[in-house]
Amino acid sequence: HQIGLKQVAQIEAEMRQTMRDSGFKGSFDEFLKFLKTDPQFQAKTPDELMGVSAYVAKRTDKVIGDYFGLLPRRRFGIIPVPDSIAPFYTGGRGGLENCMMNTYNLPTRPLYNIPALTLHECEPGHSFQAALSVEQKALPRFRQNLYFSGYGEGWGLYCEWLGNEMGIYRTPYERFGQQSYAMWRAARLVIDTGLHHYGWSRQQARDYLAGHTALSQHEVETEVDRYISWPGQADSYMLGFLTLRKLRSEAEAELGPKFDIRAFHDRFLAMGAVPLSVLEQQMREFIREQKAKP
């Protein structure tokens, strides 16, 4: 809960700076309302939303080799969430064969969120990570398909953040979308513990999420119901991300000019999904190996 409160304060400061960068003159609450209601941020057709996601994936393809040495042979498609589940589903979901984007109720799917969502769910997030996992033939078969939320969702959130380095976010609004998603994951730490430890009401949780992110009201409601019904899982995103950022900072500090971002990412993805304690052990072994090289 305290980690969440600290992250919320830090990310909110970044969001306010991005609001200023956009040239918006009103208050922060007015900026959130503007983002949620202005037609320029709303896709007119499902194909328009899907096209934005597909173009983000192709722009990522252009620079992917600068950040990863080993690329998966498998390709993935980008498809809409099936109509039968879309009203109650998350904004997107990455998988081995396909990455899904939710095109239900388009005004609740603002386009400035699509770049971060695509990086998380498609490439270099879940679809990319899942493909590399099944292609690690040295791993036991069960580990090729294993999933730990701290590892997998921490990686997805890290990929959203990595989009800043990769040059994927082209406008202050898209950067705000990434920051809003980071805030969403930080707020989860506060909300999940609030609901399941401090006795928060459903409405209290909804108000907190709506007041700290640019998520639509529909997304706020479906997300809070998810936290109520699946205690703890939502915490894995930010805790996994913070672990990975910490390990990368350690590697950069320890290795200095020897630090290779492609080697760092390759080692992370080559081990397949593991608990965070094992991840820390293995990545610190990687740092020692790299340090010992002439």
XYZ file of N, CA, C and O in Angstrom, residues 46-62 76-80 99-101 103 111 114-119 122-123 168 170:
148
model
N -13.953 0.370 -35.615
C -13.021 -0.616 -35.058
C -11.725 -0.709 -35.856
O -10.643 -0.845 -35.282
N -11.829 -0.600 -37.198
C -10.630 -0.701 -38.029
C -9.655 0.445 -37.752
O -8.434 0.270 -37.868
N -10.166 1.622 -37.409
C -9.277 2.735 -37.100
C -8.452 2.428 -35.861
O -7.233 2.653 -35.839
N -9.085 1.909 -34.833
C -8.345 1.538 -33.612
C -7.335 0.434 -33.914
O -6.177 0.504 -33.491
N -7.767 -0.582 -34.663
C -6.867 -1.681 -35.001
C -5.692 -1.188 -35.843
O -4.562 -1.653 -35.689
N -5.956 -0.212 -36.713
C -4.897 0.331 -37.544
C -3.855 1.083 -36.742
O -2.650 0.991 -37.029
N -4.281 1.822 -35.734
C -3.331 2.515 -34.861
C -2.434 1.500 -34.163
O -1.210 1.660 -34.090
N -3.035 0.418 -33.650
C -2.254 -0.619 -32.976
C -1.268 -1.279 -33.940
O -0.094 -1.484 -33.605
N -1.736 -1.602 -35.148
C -0.863 -2.262 -36.121
C 0.302 -1.355 -36.515
O 1.445 -1.822 -36.678
N 0.049 -0.054 -36.632
C 1.125 0.870 -37.007
C 2.137 1.015 -35.879
O 3.348 1.125 -36.131
N 1.671 0.982 -34.639
C 2.609 0.997 -33.505
C 3.512 -0.230 -33.569
O 4.734 -0.134 -33.377
N 2.912 -1.399 -33.856
C 3.707 -2.629 -33.936
C 4.751 -2.535 -35.048
O 5.896 -2.987 -34.881
N 4.402 -1.951 -36.186
C 5.366 -1.833 -37.280
C 6.439 -0.806 -36.975
O 7.610 -0.984 -37.356
N 6.090 0.276 -36.286
C 7.124 1.232 -35.887
C 8.065 0.608 -34.858
O 9.260 0.942 -34.820
N 7.526 -0.296 -34.041
C 8.380 -1.029 -33.106
C 9.311 -1.972 -33.863
O 10.497 -2.110 -33.525
N 8.792 -2.621 -34.900
C 9.631 -3.493 -35.737
C 10.855 -2.749 -36.254
O 11.944 -3.324 -36.375
N 10.677 -1.476 -36.564
C 11.769 -0.699 -37.158
C 12.982 -0.579 -36.238
O 14.125 -0.525 -36.703
N 2.770 -12.748 -34.962
C 1.487 -12.683 -34.267
C 0.532 -11.799 -35.064
O 0.955 -10.908 -35.802
N -0.758 -12.082 -34.927
C -1.766 -11.226 -35.529
C -2.317 -10.255 -34.502
O -2.120 -10.429 -33.292
N -2.986 -9.217 -34.959
C -3.707 -8.298 -34.073
C -5.182 -8.405 -34.448
O -5.568 -8.057 -35.571
N -5.991 -8.920 -33.534
C -7.396 -9.196 -33.807
C -8.275 -8.534 -32.752
O -7.797 -8.236 -31.650
N -9.552 -8.300 -33.062
C -10.444 -7.726 -32.048
C -10.843 -8.761 -31.007
O -10.897 -9.959 -31.297
N -2.542 -11.042 -30.703
C -2.686 -9.967 -29.728
C -4.062 -9.361 -29.975
O -4.397 -9.025 -31.112
N -4.885 -9.253 -28.940
C -6.252 -8.786 -29.094
C -6.396 -7.339 -28.621
O -5.852 -6.964 -27.587
N -7.143 -6.550 -29.365
C -7.510 -5.194 -28.991
C -9.024 -5.133 -28.837
O -9.752 -5.659 -29.690
N -12.430 -3.499 -29.205
C -13.065 -2.449 -30.009
C -14.516 -2.226 -29.603
O -15.260 -1.533 -30.305
N -7.485 6.677 -28.202
C -6.374 6.299 -29.076
C -5.015 6.594 -28.460
O -4.017 5.946 -28.806
N -3.407 3.515 -26.999
C -3.127 2.348 -27.845
C -1.627 2.065 -28.000
O -1.214 0.899 -28.009
N -0.748 3.074 -28.141
C 0.683 2.741 -28.233
C 1.197 1.959 -27.016
O 1.871 0.931 -27.173
N 0.885 2.421 -25.813
C 1.343 1.710 -24.615
C 0.715 0.327 -24.540
O 1.379 -0.663 -24.185
N -0.567 0.220 -24.882
C -1.255 -1.072 -24.829
C -0.644 -2.057 -25.812
O -0.467 -3.238 -25.506
N -0.287 -1.577 -26.994
C 0.308 -2.444 -28.016
C 1.697 -2.918 -27.593
O 2.048 -4.098 -27.773
N 2.499 -2.023 -27.034
C 3.824 -2.431 -26.549
C 3.698 -3.490 -25.457
O 4.492 -4.432 -25.395
N 1.502 -6.785 -27.312
C 1.969 -7.368 -28.576
C 3.489 -7.495 -28.636
O 4.046 -8.560 -28.416
N 4.153 -6.377 -28.921
C 5.605 -6.381 -29.127
C 6.217 -5.123 -28.533
O 5.730 -4.020 -28.828
N 8.627 5.516 -29.448
C 7.302 5.135 -29.935
C 6.261 6.225 -29.653
O 5.337 6.431 -30.437
N 4.878 9.705 -29.772
C 5.201 10.839 -30.638
C 4.588 12.153 -30.171
O 4.983 13.212 -30.657
